[in-house]
Short mmCIF file of C-alpha atoms and ligand atoms in Angstrom, two decimals:
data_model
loop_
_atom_site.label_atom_id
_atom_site.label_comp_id
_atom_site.label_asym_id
_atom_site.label_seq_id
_atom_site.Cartn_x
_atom_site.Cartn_y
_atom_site.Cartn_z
CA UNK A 1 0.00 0.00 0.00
CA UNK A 2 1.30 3.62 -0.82
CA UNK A 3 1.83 6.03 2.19
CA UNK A 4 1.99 9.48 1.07
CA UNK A 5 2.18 12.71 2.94
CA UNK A 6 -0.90 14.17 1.38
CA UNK A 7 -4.18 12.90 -0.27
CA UNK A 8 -6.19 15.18 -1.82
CA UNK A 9 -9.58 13.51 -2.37
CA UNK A 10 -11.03 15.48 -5.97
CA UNK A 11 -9.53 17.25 -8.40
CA UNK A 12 -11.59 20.68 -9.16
CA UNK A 13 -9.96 24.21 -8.64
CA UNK A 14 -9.57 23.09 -4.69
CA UNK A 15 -8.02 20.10 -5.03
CA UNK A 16 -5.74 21.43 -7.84
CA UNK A 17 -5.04 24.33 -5.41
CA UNK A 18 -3.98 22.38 -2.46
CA UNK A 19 -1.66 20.40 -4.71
CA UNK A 20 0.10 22.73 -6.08
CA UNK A 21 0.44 24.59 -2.37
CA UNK A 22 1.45 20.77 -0.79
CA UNK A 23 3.69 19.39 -3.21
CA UNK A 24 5.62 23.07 -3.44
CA UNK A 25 5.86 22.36 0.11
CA UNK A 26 7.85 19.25 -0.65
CA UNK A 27 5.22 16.71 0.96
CA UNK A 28 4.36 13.73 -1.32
CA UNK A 29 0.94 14.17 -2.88
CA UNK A 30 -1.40 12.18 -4.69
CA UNK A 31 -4.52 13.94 -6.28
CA UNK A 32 -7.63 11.24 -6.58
CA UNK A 33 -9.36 12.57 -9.10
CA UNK A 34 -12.40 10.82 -9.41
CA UNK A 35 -14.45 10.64 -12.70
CA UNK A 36 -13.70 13.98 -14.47
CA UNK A 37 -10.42 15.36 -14.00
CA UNK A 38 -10.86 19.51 -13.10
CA UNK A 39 -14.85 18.24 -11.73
CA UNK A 40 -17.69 20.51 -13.06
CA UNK A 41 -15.45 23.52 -13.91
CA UNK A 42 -14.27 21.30 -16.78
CA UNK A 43 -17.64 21.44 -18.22
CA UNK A 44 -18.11 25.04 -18.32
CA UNK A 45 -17.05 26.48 -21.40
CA UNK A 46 -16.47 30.02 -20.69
CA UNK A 47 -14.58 31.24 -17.82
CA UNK A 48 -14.38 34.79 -17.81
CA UNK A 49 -14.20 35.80 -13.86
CA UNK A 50 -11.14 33.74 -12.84
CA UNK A 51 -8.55 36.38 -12.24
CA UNK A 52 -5.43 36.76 -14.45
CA UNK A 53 -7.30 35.81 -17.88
CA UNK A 54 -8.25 39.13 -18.97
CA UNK A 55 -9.51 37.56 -22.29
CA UNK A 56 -11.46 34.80 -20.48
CA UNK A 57 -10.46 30.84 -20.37
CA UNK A 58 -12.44 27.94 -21.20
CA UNK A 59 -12.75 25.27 -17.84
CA UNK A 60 -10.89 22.20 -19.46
CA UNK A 61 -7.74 25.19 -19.81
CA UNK A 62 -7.83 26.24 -16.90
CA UNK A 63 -7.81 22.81 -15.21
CA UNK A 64 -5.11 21.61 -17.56
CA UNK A 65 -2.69 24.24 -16.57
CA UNK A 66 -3.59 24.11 -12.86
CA UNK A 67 -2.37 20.28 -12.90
CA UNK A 68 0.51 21.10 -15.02
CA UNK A 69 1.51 23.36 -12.15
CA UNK A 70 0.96 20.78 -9.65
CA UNK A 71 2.86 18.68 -11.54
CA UNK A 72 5.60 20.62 -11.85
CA UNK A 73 6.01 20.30 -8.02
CA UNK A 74 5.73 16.84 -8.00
CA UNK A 75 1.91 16.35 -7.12
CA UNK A 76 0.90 12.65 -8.94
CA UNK A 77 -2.45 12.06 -9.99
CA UNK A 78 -4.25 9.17 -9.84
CA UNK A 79 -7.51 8.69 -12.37
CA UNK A 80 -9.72 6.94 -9.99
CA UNK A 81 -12.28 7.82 -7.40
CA UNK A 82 -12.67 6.82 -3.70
CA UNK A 83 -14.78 3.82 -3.05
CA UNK A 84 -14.60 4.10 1.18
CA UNK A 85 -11.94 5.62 3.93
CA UNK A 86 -11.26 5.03 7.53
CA UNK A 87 -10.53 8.07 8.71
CA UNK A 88 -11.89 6.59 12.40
CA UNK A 89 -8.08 5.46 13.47
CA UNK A 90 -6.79 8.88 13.13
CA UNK A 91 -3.48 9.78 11.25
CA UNK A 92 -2.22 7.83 8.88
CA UNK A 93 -5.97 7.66 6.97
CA UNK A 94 -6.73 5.00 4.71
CA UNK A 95 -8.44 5.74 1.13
CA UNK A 96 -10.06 2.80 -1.20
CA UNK A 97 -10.30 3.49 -4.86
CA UNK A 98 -11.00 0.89 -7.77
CA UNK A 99 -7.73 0.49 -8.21
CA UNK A 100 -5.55 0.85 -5.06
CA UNK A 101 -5.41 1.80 -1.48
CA UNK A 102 -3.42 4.69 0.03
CA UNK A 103 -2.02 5.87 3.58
CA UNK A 104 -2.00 9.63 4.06
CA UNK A 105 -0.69 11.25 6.86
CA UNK A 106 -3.11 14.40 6.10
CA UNK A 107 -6.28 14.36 3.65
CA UNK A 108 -7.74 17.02 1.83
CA UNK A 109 -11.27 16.70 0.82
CA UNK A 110 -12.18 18.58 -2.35
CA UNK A 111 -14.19 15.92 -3.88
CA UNK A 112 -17.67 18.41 -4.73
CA UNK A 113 -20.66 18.26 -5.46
CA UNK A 114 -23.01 16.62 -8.37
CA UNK A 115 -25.92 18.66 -10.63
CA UNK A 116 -29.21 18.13 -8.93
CA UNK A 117 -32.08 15.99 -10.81
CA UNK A 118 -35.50 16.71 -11.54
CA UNK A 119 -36.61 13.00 -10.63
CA UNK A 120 -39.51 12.95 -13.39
CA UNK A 121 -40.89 10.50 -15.23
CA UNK A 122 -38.52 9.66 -18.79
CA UNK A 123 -35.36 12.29 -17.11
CA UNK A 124 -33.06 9.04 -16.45
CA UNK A 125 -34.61 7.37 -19.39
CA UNK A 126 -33.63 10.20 -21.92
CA UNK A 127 -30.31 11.27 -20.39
CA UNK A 128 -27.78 11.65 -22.58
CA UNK A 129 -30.76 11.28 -25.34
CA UNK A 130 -31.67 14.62 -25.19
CA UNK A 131 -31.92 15.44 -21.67
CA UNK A 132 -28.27 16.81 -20.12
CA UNK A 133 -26.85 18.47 -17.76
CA UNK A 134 -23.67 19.67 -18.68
CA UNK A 135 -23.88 22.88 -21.83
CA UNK A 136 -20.22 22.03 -22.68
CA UNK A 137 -20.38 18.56 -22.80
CA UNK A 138 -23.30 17.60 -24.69
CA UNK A 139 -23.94 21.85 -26.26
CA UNK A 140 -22.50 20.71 -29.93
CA UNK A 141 -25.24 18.11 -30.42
CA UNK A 142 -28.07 20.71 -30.57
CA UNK A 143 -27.29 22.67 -33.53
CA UNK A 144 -30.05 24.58 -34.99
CA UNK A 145 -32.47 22.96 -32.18
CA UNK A 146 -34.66 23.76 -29.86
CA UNK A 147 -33.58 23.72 -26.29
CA UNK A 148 -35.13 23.99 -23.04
CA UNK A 149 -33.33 25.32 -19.84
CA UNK A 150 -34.72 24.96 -16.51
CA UNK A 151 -33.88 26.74 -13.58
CA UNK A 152 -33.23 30.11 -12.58
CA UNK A 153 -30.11 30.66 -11.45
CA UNK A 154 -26.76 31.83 -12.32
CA UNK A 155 -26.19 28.37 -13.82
CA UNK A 156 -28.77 28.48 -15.98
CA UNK A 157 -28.81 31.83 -17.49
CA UNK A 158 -24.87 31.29 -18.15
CA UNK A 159 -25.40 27.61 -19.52
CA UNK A 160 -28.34 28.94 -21.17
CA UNK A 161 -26.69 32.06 -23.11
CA UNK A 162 -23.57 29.50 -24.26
CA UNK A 163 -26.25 27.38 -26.05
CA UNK A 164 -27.61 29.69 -27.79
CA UNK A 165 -24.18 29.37 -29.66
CA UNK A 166 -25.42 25.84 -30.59
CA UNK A 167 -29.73 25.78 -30.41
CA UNK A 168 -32.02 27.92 -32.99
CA UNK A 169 -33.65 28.22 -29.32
CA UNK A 170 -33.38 28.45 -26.12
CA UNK A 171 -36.40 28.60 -23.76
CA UNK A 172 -35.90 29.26 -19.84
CA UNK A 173 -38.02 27.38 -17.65
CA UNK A 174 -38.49 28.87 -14.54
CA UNK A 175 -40.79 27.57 -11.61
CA UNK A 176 -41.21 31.74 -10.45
CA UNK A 177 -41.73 34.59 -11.90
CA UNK A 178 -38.67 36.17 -10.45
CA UNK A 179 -34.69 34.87 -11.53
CA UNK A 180 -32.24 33.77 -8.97
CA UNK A 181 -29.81 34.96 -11.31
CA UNK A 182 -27.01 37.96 -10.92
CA UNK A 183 -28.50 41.09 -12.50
CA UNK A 184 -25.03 40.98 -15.49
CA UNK A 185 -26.61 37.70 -16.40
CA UNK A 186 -29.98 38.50 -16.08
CA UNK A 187 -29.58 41.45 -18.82
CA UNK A 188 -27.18 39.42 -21.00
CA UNK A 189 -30.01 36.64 -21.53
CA UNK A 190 -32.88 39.09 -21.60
CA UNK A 191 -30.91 41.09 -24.37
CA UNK A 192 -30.23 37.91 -26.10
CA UNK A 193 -32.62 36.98 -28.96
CA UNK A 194 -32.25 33.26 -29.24
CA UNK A 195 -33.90 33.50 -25.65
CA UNK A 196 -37.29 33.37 -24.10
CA UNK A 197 -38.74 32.34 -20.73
CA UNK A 198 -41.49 30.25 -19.63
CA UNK A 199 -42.59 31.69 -16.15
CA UNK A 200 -44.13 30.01 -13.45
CA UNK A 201 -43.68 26.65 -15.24
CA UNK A 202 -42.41 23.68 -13.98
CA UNK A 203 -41.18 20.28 -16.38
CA UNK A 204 -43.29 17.41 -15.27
CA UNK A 205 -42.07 14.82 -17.61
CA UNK A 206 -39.61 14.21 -20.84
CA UNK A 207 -41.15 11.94 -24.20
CA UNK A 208 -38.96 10.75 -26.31
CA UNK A 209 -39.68 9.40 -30.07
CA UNK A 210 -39.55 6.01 -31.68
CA UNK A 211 -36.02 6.57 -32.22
CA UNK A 212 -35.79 6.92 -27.99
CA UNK A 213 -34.66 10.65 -28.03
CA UNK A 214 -36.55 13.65 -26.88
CA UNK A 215 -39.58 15.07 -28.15
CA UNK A 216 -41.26 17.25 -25.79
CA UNK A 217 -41.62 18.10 -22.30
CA UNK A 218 -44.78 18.45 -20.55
CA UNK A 219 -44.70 21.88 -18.41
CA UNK A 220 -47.47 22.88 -15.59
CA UNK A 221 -48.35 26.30 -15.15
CA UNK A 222 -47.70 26.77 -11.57
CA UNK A 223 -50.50 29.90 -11.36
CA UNK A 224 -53.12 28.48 -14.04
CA UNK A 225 -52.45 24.77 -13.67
CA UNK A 226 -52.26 24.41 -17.66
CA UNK A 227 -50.81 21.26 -18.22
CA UNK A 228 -49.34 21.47 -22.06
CA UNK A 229 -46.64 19.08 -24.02
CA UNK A 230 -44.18 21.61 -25.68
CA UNK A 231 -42.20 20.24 -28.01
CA UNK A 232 -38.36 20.44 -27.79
CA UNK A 233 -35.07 18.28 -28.89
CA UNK A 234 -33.16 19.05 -26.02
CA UNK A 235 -33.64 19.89 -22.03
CA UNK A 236 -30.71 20.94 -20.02
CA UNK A 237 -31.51 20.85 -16.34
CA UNK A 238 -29.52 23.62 -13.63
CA UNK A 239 -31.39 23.22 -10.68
CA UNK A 240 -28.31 23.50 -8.28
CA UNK A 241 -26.05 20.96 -6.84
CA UNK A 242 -26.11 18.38 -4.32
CA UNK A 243 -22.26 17.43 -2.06
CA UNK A 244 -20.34 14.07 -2.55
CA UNK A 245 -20.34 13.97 0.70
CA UNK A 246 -22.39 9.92 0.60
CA UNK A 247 -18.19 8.00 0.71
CA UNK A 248 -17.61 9.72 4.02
CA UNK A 249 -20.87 8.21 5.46
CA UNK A 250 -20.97 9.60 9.17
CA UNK A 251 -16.94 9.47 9.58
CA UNK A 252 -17.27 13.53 9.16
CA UNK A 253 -19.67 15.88 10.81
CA UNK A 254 -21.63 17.64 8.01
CA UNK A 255 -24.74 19.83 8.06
CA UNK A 256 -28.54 18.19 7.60
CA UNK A 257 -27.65 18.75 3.48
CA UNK A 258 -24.97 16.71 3.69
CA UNK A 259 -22.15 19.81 3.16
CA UNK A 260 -18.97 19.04 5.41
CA UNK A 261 -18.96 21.17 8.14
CA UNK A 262 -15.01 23.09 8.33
CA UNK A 263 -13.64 25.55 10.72
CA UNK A 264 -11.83 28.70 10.07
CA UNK A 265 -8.74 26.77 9.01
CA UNK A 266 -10.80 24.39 6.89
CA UNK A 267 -10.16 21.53 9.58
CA UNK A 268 -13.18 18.77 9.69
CA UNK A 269 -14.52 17.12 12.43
CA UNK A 270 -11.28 14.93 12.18
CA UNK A 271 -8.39 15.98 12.82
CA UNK A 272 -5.51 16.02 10.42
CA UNK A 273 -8.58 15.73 7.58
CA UNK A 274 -9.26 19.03 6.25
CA UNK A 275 -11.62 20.32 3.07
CA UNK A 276 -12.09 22.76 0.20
CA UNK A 277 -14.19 24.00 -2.28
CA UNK A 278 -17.72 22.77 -2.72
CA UNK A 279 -17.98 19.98 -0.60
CA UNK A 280 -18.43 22.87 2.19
CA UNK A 281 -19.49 25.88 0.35
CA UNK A 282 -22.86 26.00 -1.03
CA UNK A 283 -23.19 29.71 -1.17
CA UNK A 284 -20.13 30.88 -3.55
CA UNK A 285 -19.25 27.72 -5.66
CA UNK A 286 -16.94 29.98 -7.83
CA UNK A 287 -13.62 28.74 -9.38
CA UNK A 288 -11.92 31.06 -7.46
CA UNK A 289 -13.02 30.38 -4.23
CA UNK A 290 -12.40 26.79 -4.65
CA UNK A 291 -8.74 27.69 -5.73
CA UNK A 292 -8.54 29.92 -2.62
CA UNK A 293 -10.06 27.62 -0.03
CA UNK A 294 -7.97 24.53 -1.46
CA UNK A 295 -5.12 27.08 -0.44
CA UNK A 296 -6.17 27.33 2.82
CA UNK A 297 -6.77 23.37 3.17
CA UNK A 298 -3.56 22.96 1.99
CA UNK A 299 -1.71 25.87 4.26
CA UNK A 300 -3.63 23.88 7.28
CA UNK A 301 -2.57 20.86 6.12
CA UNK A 302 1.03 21.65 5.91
CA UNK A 303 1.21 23.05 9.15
CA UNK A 304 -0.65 20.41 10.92
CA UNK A 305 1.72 17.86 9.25
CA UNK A 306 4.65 20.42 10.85
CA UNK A 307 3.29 20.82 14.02
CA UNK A 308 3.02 17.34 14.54
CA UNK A 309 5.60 15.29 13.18
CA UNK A 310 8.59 17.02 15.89
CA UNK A 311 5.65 15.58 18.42
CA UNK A 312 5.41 12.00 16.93
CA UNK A 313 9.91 12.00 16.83
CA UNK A 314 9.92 13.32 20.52
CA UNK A 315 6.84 10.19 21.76
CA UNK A 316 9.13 7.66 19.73
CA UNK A 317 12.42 8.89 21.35
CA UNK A 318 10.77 8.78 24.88
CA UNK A 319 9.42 5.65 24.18
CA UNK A 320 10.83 3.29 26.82
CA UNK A 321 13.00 0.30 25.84
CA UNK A 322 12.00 -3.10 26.71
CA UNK A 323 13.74 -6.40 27.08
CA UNK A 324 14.07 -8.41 24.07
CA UNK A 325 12.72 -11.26 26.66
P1 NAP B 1 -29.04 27.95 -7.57
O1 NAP B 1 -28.55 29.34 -7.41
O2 NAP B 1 -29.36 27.15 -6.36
O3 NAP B 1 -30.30 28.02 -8.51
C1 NAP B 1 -31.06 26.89 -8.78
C2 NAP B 1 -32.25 27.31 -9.61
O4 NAP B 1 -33.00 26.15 -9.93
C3 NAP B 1 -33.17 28.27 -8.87
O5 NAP B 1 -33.67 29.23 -9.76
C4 NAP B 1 -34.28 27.34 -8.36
O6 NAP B 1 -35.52 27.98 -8.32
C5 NAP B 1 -34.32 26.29 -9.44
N1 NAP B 1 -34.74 24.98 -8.91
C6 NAP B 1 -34.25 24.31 -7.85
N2 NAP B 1 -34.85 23.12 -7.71
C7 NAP B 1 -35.76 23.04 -8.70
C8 NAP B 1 -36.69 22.05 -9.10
N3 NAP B 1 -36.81 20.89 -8.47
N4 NAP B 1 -37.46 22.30 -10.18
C9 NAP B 1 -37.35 23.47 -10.85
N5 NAP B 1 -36.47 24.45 -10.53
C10 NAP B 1 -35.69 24.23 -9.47
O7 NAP B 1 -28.02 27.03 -8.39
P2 NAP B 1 -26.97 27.47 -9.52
O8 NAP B 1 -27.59 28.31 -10.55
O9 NAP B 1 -26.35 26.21 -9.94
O10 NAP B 1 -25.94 28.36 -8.75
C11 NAP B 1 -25.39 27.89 -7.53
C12 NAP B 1 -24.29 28.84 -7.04
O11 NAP B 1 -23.23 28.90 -8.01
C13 NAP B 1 -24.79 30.25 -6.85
O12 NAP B 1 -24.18 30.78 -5.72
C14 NAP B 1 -24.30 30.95 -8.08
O13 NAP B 1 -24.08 32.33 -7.88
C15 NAP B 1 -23.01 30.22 -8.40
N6 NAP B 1 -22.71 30.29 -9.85
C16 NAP B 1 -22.11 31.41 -10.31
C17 NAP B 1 -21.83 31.56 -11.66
C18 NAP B 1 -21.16 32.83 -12.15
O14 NAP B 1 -20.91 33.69 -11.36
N7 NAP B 1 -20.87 32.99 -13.38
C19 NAP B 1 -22.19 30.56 -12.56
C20 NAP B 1 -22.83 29.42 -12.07
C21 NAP B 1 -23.11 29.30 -10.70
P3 NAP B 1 -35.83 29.13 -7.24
O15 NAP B 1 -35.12 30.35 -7.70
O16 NAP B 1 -37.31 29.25 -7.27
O17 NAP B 1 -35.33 28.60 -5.93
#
C-alpha cells in the first residue's frame, strides 16, 4: 500500500489548489481525481471571472494548466475515485479506490458536489438522449435545435446564453416569476434573442420518439395549472447541486444537506482531515473560491503535518526500551 504525505480527495480548482500549495511544500501528494479530472469547472465552457485571464479561459484550460503546475512540483495524480476511507483510526488515513489503497498522513477533501435531478418520469430514461446536464459537454449536439433550460439561477442563465451558440432556441423554464440569477446575467439573456422564458412553469415529464430521443416536455403552469406538451429536442436541467459527501458516510460531521462542516482553518470534524471547495461551500461555488479555499486546506494541512511530526519524533524517542525477553 502507498503512504503518502498528502491525499487530496477530488480534483476541481480546490483540489488542484492544495496540490500545487502541498507538493511546493515538498510533501508527497497524490490527487484522486475521481471521474472527471478539473470536476464541473471542466464542463463550463467560458470562464471569464477567474482572475489573471483578462480575455477569459475555457474550464478544461484552466484545469489543464492548474495540474501542469501541480505537476511541476511533483503532485501525482491518480484517475480513480474513492470507493470508502477510515478516517476513524486517526493519522495515517486509509483511502479505497477501484484500483488501489493509500495511507496519508493528512487528507484534503475537495471531492464536490453533483448537478441536482429533476426525478420525473422519462429524465433518467432520456439522459444523454436529449436530456443533459452539462452545456459544454453535450452543447455541440443541438445545432439549430430547440432547447429547453430549466432553472433560474446563475447556472442556468450562463449555460443557457452559451447554447444559444449551438440551439435555434433556447427557452428558460423557470418555476417563479422572479430569476435567482445575478442582474449581469440576467440582462445578458434578456438582451439575447435566441432567448425566451417560460414563467411560473415547472417540467413534469420528458417523451422521447420512436427513435428513444426527446420530443417534448410536458410543463405545468404553476398559477393556471395548464398542463401542455411543448415540443423540444433538447432539455438541459440547472437546478443546483447536491455534495459528494455519501463515501464519508458519518466518519465527518456535516450539516442536515450533507455539506462538510469546516472551521476557520478548513479543519473537519477529524483531525488532520481538512476540506475545500464545494464539498463545504454552497453559497459561492466559484472557481476562485475553490482555488482559494484549497489554499487554505492545503496551508492547514502543511502546518498540521509540521506541528506534529517534531511531536510523533519526541513520543518515539521517549518511548521506553524493553527487554528483548
Ligand atoms: P441555484 O442558485 O441554487 O439556482 C437553482 C435554480 O434552480 C433556482 O432558480 C431554483 O428555483 C431552481 N430549482 C431548484 N430546484 C428546482 C426544481 N426541483 N425544479 C425546478 N427548478 C428548481 O443554483 P446554480 O444556478 O447552480 O448556482 C449555484 C451557485 O453557483 C450560486 O451561488 C451561483 O451564484 C453560483 N454560480 C455562479 C456563476 C457565475 O458567477 N458565473 C455561474 C454558475 C453558478 P428558485 O429560484 O425558485 O429557488
Amino acid at each position: 500500500m502507498q503512504r503518502e504525505r498528502v491525499v487530496i480527495i477530488g480534483s476541481g480548482p480546490a483540489g488542484l489548489t492544495a496540490a500545487i500549495y502541498t507538493a511546493r511544500a515538498q510533501l508527497s501528494t497524490v490527487v484522486i481525481t475521481g471521474k472527471l479530472l478539473g470536476g464541473q469547472i471542466s464542463t463550463t465552457h467560458e470562464v471569464e471571472n477567474f482572475p489573471g485571464f483578462p480575455d477569459g479561459t475555457t474550464g478544461p484550460e484552466l484545469v489543464e494548466n492548474m495540474k501542469q503546475q501541480a505537476e511541476r512540483f511533483g503532485a501525482k495524480f491518480v484517475y480513480d475515485s474513492v470507493t470508502s476511507v477510515d478516517f476513524t483510526k486517526g493519522s495515517p488515513f486509509l483511502i479505497k479506490t477501484d484500483g488501489e489503497d493509500y495511507l496519508a498522513d493528512a487528507v484534503i477533501v475537495t471531492i464536490g458536489a453533483n448537478p441536482r435531478k429533476l426525478n420525473i418520469p422519462g429524465e433518467a430514461e432520456y439522459t444523454g438522449r436529449g436530456v443533459s446536464y452539462c452545456a459544454t459537454c453535450d452543447g455541440f449536439f443541438f445545432r439549430g435545435k430547440d432547447i429547453i433550460v430549466v432553472g433560474g439561477g446563475d447556472s442556468a442563465l450562463q449555460e443557457g446564453i452559451f447554447l444559444t451558440k449551438f440551439g435555434r432556441s433556447v427557452n428558460i423554464v423557470h418555476r417563479r416569476d422572479e430569476l435567482r440569477a445575478s442582474a449581469a446575467l440576467q440582462s445578458r439573456a434578456l438582451a439575447n434573442p435566441k432567448i425566451s422564458f417560460t414563467w411560473d412553469t415547472v417540467v413534469e415529464a420528458v417523451k422521447g420518439n420512436e427513435n428513444g430521443v426527446v420530443q417534448a416536455v410536458t410543463l405545468r403552469n404553476l398559477k393556471t395549472q395548464e398542463v401542455y406538451d411543448k415540443p423540444v429536442d433538447g432539455v438541459f436541467v440547472f437546478i443546483g447541486y447536491d455534495p459528494n459527501s455519501a463515501v464519508f458516510g458519518d466518519q465527518l460531521a456535516m450539516d442536515s444537506t450533507g455539506y462538510v462542516t469546516i472551521d476557520h482553518l478548513h479543519a473537519t470534524s477529524v483531525d488532520g482531515v481538512f476540506a475545500a471547495g464545494e464539498i463545504h461551500d454552497s453559497t459561492f461555488r466559484q472557481a476562485i473560491t475553490a482555488a482559494g479555499d484549497g489554499c487554505k486546506a492545503a496551508l492547514s494541512a502543511i502546518n498540521w503535518l509540521g506541528v506534529r511530526e517534531p511531536i510523533l519524533q519526541k513520543l518515539d524517542a521517549e518511548e521506553p526500551v524493553t527487554a528483548a525477553n
